[in-house]
mmCIF file of C-alpha atoms in Angstrom:
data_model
loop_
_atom_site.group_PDB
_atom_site.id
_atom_site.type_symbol
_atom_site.label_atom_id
_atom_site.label_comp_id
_atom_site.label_asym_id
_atom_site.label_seq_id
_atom_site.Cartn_x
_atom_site.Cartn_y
_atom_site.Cartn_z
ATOM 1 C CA UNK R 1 3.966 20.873 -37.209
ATOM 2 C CA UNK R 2 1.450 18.816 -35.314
ATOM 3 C CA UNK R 3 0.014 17.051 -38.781
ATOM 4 C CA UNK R 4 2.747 15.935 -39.527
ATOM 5 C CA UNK R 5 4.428 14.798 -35.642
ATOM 6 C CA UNK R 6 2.407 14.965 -32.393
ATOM 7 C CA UNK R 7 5.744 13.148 -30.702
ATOM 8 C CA UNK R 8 6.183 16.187 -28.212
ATOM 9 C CA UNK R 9 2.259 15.877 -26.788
ATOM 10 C CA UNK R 10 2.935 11.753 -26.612
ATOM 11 C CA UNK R 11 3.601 10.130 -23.299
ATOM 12 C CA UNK R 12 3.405 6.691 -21.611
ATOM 13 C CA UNK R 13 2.004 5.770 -18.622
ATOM 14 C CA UNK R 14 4.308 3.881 -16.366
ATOM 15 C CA UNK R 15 4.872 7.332 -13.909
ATOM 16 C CA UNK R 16 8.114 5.262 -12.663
ATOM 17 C CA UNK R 17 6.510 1.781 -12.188
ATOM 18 C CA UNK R 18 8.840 -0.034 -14.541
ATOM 19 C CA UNK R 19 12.137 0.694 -11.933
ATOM 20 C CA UNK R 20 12.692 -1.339 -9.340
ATOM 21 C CA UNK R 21 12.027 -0.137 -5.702
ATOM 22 C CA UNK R 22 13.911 -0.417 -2.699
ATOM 23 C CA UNK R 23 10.852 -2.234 -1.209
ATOM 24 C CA UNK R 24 10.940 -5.130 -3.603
ATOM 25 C CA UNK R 25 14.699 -6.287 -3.109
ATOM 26 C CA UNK R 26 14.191 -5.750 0.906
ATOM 27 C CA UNK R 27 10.767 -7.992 0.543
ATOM 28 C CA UNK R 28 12.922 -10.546 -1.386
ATOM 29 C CA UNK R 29 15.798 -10.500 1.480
ATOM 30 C CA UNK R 30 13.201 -10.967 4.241
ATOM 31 C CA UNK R 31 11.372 -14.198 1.707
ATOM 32 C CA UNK R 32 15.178 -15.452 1.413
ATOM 33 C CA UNK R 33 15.466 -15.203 5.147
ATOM 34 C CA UNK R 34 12.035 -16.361 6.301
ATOM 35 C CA UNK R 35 12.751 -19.512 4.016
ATOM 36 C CA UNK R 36 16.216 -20.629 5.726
ATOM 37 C CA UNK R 37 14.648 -20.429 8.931
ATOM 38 C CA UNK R 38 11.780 -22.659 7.668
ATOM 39 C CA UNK R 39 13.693 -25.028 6.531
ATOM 40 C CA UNK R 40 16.366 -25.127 9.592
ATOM 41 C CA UNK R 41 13.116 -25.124 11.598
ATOM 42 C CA UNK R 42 11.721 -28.899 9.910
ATOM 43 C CA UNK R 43 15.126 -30.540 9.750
ATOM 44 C CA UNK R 44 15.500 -29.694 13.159
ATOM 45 C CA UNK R 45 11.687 -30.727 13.890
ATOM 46 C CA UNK R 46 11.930 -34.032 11.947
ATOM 47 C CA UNK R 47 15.916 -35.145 13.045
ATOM 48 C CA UNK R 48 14.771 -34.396 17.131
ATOM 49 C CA UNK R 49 11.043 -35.011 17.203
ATOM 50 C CA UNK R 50 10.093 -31.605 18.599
ATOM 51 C CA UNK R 51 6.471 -30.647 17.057
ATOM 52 C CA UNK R 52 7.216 -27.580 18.473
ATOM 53 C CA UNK R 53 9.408 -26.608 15.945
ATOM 54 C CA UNK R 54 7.803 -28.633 13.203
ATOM 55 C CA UNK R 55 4.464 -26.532 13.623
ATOM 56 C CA UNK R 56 6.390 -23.269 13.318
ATOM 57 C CA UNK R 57 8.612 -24.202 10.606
ATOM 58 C CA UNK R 58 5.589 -24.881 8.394
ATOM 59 C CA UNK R 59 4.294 -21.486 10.167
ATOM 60 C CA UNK R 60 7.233 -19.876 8.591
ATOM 61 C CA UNK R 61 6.412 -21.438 5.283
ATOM 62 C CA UNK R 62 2.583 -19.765 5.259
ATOM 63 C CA UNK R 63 4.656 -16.412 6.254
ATOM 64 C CA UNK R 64 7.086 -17.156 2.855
ATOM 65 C CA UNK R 65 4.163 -17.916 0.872
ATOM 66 C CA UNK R 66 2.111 -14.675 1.944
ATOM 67 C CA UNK R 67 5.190 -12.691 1.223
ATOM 68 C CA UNK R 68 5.442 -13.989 -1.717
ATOM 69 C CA UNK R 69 2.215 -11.732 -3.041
ATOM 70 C CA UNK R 70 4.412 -9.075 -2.808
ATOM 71 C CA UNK R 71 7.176 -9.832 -4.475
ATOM 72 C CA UNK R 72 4.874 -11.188 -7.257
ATOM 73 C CA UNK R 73 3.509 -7.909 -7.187
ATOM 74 C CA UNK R 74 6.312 -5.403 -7.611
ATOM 75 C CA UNK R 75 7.538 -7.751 -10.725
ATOM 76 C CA UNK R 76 4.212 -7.817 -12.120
ATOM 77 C CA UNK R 77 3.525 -3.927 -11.355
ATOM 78 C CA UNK R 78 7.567 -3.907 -13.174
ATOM 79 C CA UNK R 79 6.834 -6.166 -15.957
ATOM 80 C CA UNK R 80 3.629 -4.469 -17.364
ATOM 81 C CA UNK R 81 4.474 -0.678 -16.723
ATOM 82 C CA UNK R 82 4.435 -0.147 -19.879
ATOM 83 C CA UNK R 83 1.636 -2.249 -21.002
ATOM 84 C CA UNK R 84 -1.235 0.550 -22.838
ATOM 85 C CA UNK R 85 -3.783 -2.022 -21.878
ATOM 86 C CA UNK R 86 -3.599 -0.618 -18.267
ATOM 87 C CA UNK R 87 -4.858 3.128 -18.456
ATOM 88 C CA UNK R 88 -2.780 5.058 -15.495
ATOM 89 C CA UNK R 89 -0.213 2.479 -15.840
ATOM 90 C CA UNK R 90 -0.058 -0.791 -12.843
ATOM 91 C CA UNK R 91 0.155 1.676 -9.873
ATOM 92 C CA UNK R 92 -2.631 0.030 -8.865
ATOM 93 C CA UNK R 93 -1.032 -3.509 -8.681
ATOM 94 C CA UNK R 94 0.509 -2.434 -5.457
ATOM 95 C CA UNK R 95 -2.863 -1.873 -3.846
ATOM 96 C CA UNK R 96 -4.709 -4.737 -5.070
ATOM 97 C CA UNK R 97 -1.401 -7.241 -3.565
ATOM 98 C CA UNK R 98 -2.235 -5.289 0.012
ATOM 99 C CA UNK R 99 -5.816 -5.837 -0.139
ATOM 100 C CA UNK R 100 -5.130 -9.346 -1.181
ATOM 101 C CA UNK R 101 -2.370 -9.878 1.456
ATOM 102 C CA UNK R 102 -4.627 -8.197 4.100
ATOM 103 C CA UNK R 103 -7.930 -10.714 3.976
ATOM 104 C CA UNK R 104 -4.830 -13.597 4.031
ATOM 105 C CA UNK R 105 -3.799 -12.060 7.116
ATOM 106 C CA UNK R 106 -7.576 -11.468 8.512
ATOM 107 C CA UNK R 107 -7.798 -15.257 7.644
ATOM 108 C CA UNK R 108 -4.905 -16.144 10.102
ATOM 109 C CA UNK R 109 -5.934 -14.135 12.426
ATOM 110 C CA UNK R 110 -9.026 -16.275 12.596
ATOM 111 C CA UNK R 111 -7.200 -19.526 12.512
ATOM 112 C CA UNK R 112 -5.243 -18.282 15.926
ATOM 113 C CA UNK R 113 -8.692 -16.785 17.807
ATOM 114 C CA UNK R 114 -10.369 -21.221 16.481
ATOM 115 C CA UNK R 115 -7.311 -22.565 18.094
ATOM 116 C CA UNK R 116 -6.688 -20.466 21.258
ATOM 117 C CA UNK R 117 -10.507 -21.276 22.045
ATOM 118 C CA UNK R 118 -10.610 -24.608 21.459
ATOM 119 C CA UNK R 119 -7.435 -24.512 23.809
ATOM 120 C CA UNK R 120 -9.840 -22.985 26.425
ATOM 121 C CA UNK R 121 -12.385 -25.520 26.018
ATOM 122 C CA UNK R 122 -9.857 -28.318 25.700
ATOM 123 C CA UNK R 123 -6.485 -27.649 27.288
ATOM 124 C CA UNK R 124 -3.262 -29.869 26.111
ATOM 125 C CA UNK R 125 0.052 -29.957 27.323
ATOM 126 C CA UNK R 126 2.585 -27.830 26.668
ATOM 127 C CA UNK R 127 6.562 -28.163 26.451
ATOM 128 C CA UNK R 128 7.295 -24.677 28.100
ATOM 129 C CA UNK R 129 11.267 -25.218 27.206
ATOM 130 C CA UNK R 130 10.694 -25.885 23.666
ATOM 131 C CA UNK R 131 7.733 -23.476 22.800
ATOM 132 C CA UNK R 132 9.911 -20.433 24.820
ATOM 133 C CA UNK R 133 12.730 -21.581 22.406
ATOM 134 C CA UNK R 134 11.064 -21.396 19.142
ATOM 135 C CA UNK R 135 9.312 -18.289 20.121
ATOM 136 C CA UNK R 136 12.417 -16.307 20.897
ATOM 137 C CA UNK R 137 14.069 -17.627 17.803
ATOM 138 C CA UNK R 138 11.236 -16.272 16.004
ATOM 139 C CA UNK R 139 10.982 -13.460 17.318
ATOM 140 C CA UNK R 140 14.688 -12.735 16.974
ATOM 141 C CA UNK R 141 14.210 -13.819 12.526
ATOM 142 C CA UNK R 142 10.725 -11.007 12.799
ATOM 143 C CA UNK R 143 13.021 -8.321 14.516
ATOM 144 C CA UNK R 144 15.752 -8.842 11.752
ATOM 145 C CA UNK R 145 12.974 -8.933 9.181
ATOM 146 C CA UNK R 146 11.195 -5.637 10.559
ATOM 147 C CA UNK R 147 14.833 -3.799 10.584
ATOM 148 C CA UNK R 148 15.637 -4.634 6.816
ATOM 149 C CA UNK R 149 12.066 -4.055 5.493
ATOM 150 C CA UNK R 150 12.688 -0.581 7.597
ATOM 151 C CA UNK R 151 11.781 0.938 10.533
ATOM 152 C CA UNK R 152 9.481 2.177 8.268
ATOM 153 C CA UNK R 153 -6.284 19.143 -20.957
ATOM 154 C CA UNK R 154 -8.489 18.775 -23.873
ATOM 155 C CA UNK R 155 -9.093 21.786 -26.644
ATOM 156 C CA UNK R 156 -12.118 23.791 -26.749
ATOM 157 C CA UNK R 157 -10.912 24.483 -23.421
ATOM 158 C CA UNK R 158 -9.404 20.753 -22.441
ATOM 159 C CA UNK R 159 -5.737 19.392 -22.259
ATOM 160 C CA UNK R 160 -4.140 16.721 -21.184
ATOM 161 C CA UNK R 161 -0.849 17.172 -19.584
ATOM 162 C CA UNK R 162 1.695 14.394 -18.148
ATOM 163 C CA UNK R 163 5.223 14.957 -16.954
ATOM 164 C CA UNK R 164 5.897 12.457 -14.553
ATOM 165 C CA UNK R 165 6.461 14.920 -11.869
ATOM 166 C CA UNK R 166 5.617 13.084 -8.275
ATOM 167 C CA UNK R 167 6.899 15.609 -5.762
ATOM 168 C CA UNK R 168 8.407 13.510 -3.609
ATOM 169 C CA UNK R 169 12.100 14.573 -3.583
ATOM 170 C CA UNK R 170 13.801 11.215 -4.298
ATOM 171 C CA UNK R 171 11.900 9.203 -2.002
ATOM 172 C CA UNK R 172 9.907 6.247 -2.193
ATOM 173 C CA UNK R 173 6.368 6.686 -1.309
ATOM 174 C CA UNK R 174 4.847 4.119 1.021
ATOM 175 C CA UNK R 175 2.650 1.478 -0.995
ATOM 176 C CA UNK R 176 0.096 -1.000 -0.006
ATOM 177 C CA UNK R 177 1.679 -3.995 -1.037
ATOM 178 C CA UNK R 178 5.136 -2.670 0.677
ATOM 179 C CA UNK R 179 2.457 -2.365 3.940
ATOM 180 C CA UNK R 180 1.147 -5.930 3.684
ATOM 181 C CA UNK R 181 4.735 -7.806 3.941
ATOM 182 C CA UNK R 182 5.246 -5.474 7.031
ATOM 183 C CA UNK R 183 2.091 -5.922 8.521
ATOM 184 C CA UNK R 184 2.752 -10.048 8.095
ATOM 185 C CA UNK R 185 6.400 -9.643 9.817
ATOM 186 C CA UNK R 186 4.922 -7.819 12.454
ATOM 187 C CA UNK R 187 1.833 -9.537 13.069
ATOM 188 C CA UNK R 188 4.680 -12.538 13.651
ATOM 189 C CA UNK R 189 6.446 -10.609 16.165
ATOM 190 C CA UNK R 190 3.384 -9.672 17.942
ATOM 191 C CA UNK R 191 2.579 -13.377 17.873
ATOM 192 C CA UNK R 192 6.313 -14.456 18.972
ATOM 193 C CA UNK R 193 6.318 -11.830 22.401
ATOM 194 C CA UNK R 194 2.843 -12.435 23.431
ATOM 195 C CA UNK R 195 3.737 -16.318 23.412
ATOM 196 C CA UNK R 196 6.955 -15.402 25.223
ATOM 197 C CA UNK R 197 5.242 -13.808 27.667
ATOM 198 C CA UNK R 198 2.522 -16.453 27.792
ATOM 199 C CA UNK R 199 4.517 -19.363 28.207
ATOM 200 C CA UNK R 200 7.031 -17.449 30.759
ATOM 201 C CA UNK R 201 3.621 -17.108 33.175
ATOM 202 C CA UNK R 202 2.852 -20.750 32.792
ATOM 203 C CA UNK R 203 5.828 -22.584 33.275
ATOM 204 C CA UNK R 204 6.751 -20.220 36.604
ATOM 205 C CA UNK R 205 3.569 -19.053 37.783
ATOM 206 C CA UNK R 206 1.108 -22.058 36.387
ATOM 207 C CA UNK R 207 -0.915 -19.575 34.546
ATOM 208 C CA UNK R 208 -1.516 -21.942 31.858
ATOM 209 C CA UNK R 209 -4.530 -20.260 30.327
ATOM 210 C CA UNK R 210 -2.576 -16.918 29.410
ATOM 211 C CA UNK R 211 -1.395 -18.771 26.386
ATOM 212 C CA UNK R 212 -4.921 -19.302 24.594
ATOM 213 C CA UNK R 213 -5.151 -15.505 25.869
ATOM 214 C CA UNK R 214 -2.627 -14.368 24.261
ATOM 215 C CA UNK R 215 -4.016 -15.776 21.152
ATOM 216 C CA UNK R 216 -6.727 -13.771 21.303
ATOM 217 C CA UNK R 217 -5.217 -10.694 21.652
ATOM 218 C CA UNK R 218 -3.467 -10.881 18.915
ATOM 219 C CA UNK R 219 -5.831 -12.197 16.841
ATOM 220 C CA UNK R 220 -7.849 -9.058 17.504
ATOM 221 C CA UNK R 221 -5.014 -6.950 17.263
ATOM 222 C CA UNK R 222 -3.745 -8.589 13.449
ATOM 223 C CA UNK R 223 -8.034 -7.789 12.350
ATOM 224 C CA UNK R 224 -7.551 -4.334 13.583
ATOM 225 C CA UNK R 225 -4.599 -3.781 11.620
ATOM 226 C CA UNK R 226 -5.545 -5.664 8.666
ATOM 227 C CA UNK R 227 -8.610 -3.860 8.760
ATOM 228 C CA UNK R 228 -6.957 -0.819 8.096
ATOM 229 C CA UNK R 229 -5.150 -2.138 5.019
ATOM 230 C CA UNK R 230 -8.213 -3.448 3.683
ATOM 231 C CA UNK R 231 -9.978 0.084 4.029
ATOM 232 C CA UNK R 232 -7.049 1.859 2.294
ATOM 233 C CA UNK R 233 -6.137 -0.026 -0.238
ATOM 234 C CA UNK R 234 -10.020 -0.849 -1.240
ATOM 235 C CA UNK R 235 -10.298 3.425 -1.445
ATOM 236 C CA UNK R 236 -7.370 3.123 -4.194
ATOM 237 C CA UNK R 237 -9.236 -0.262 -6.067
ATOM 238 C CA UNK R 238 -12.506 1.764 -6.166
ATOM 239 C CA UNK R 239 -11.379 5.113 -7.750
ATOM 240 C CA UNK R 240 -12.600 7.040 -4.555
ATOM 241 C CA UNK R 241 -11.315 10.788 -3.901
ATOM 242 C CA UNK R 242 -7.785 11.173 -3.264
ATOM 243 C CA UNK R 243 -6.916 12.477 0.404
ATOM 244 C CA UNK R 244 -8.841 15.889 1.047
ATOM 245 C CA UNK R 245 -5.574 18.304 1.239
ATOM 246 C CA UNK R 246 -4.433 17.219 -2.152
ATOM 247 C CA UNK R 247 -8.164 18.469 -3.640
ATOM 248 C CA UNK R 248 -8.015 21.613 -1.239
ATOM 249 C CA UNK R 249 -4.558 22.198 -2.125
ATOM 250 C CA UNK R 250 -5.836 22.473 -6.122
ATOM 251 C CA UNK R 251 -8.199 24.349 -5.437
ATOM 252 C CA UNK R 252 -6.618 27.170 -3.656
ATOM 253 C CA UNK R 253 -4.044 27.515 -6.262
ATOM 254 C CA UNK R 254 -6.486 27.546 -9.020
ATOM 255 C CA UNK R 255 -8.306 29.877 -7.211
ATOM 256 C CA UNK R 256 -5.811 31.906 -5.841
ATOM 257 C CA UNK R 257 -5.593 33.525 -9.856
ATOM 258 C CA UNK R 258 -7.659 36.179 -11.051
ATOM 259 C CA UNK R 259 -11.713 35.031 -10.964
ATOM 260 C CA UNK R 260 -10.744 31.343 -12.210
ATOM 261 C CA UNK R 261 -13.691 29.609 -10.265
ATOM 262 C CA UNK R 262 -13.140 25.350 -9.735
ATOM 263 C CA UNK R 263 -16.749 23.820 -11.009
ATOM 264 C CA UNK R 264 -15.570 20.314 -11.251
ATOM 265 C CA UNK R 265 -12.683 18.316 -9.112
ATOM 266 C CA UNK R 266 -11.930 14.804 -9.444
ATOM 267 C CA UNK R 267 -8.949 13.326 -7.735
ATOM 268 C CA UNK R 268 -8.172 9.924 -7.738
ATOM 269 C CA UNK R 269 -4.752 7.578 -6.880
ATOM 270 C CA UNK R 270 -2.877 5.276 -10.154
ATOM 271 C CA UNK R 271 -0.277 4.256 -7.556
ATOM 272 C CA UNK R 272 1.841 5.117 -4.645
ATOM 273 C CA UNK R 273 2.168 8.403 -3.659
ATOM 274 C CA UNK R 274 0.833 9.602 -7.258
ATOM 275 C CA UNK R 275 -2.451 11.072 -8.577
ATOM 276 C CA UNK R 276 -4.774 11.801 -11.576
ATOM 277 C CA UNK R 277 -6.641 14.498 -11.774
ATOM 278 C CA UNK R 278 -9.993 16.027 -13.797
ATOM 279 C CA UNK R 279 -10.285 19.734 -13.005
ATOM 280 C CA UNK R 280 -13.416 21.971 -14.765
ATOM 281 C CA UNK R 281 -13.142 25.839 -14.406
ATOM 282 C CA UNK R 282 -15.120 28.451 -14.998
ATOM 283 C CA UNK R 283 -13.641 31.784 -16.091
ATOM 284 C CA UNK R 284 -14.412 35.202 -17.386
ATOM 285 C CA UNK R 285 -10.524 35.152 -18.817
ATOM 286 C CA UNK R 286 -9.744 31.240 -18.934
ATOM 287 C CA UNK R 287 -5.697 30.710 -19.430
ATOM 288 C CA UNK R 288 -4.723 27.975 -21.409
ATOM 289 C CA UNK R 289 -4.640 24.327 -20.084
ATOM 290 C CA UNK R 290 -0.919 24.574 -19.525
ATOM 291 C CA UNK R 291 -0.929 27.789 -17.796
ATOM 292 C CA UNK R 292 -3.604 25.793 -15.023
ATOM 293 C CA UNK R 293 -1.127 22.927 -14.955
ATOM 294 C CA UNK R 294 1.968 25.097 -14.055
ATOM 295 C CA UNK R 295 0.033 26.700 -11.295
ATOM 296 C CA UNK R 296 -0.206 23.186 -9.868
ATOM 297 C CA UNK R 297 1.824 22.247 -6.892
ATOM 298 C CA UNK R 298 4.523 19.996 -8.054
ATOM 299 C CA UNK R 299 4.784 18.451 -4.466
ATOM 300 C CA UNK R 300 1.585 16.866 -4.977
ATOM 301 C CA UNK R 301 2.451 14.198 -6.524
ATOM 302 C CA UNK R 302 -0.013 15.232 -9.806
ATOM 303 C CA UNK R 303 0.956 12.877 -12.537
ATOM 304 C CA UNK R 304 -1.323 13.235 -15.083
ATOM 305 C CA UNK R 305 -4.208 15.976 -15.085
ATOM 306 C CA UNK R 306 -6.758 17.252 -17.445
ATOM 307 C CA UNK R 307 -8.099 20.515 -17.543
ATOM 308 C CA UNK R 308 -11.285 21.657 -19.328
ATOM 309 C CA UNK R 309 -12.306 25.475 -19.292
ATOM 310 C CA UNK R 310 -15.578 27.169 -19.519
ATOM 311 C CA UNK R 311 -15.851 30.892 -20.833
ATOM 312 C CA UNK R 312 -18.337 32.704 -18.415
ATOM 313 C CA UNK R 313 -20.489 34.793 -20.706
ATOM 314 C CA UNK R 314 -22.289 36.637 -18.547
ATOM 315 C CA UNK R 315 -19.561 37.951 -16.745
ATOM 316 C CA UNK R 316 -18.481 39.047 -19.997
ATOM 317 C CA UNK R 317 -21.094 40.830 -20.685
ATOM 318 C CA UNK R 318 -21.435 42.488 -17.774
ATOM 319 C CA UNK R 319 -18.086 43.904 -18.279
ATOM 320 C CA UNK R 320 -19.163 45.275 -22.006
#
């Protein structure tokens, strides 16, 4: 009897965000790896007075510390899963770390477009040997990097139903915060060829200003790319609709059953690849809330949902 357990209506809220993800121990290889070549980067800097490889070994130490956001948040996102202060769980962890990750990447993308125009204005010297060497050896540490992070209802008519279902047949859904650590590797690769490149054309050809060029381009490029990070992770932090199919794809199988007519649809995100959802329907026969639910797609990725029927009356009548 309900009065006396309600254990079988009970759930939590975690929908899978306590286990660790694939994503977090690759982001922790490629922080492990972006830190050795840091510090073989210095030592080497300091012991043979290069700057060149000074300047990119403290580059390399920004990179760590950006990636670092990420692995902060998959153990934060881990550590409070279960944590009833958070409503839908820490999904939503994931995409505030990518929005975070993504104006830290919009802000060195600004810091390259200052310097390569001040290098217009004011051209130095440049030791083609050494800059070509630290560029391909970071380039060859991004490619590495890029390969191991992967080559990419209520009653009077309501209920409340959970079962953790996230349609997604064993595999991990892409996350924001999973998108930010690539998006800082390859932003670093982009950086590493178009130097390449760059300082190839000036030390053979004496095209010298290529290389404050260069930085513009991909300065403009890492904005346009952070840009879109910033846009889809801010859609997630601001409760806004969930992708249209997933709505349309409710509605036809709600729809699809007798006269059962959708008044009300909201559809929002509570973390990667998983959704909430608020459905009102009208009905001359309403089913009950778990009959709705089971009409649900399960490859939707539905997580939690709440259904809350309305008896039409009139059509009722009409029928008498």
């Amino acid at each position: 009897m309900h009065t006396e357990s309600i254990e079988r209506w009970v759930h939590d809220h975690t929908f899978g965000q306590d286990r660790k993800k694939s994503a977090e121990h690759r982001t922790l290889i490629v922080i492990a790896i972006t830190l050795v070549t840091m510090a073989v980067e210095i030592t080497a800097g300091i012991a043979f007075g290069s700057m060149a490889l000074l300047a990119d070994g403290l580059h390399m130490g920004s990179h760590a510390s950006a990636l670092a956001i990420s692995a902060f948040a998959y153990y934060y996102t881990r550590r409070h899963a279960k944590d009833a202060r958070f409503n839908f769980g820490t999904g939503k962890v994931s995409s505030l770390a990518g929005f975070a990750s993504a104006v830290v990447l919009v802000l060195f993308a600004l810091v390259m477009a200052w310097e390569s125009i001040a290098r217009f204005i004011s051209p130095v010297a440049i030791g083609f040997n050494q800059a070509i060497f630290v560029a391909v050896l970071g380039l060859i540490v991004n490619g590495i990097c890029l390969l191991i992070l992967g080559g990419h209802g209520h009653s009077h008519g309501q209920s409340s139903r959970e079962d953790g279902r996230g349609g997604h047949d064993g595999h991990e859904p892409p996350d924001h915060n999973f998108q930010s650590a690539y998006l800082h590797v390859l932003a670093d690769a982009l950086t590493s060829v178009l130097a390449i490149f760059a300082l190839l054309a000036g030390k053979y050809l004496g095209q010298q200003w290529l290389d404050p060029f260069m930085g513009l381009v991909g300065a403009t490029l890492v904005v346009r790319w952070s840009w879109g990070l910033l846009r889809s992770s801010a859609r997630v932090l601001l409760d806004m609709q969930a992708p249209e199919e997933v709505g349309e794809a409710i509605r036809r199988a709600i729809e699809s059953e007798g006269d059962h007519r959708i008044a009300d649809l909201h559809v929002w995100s509570v973390g990667p690849g998983i959704y909430a959802a608020e459905i009102a329907i009208v009905s001359s026969r309403p089913l009950d809330p778990d009959s709705y639910y089971n009409i649900l797609p399960g490859e939707l990725g539905l997580v939690h949902v709440t259904v809350e029927t309305h008896l039409c009356a009139a059509h009722v009548r009409e029928a008498l």
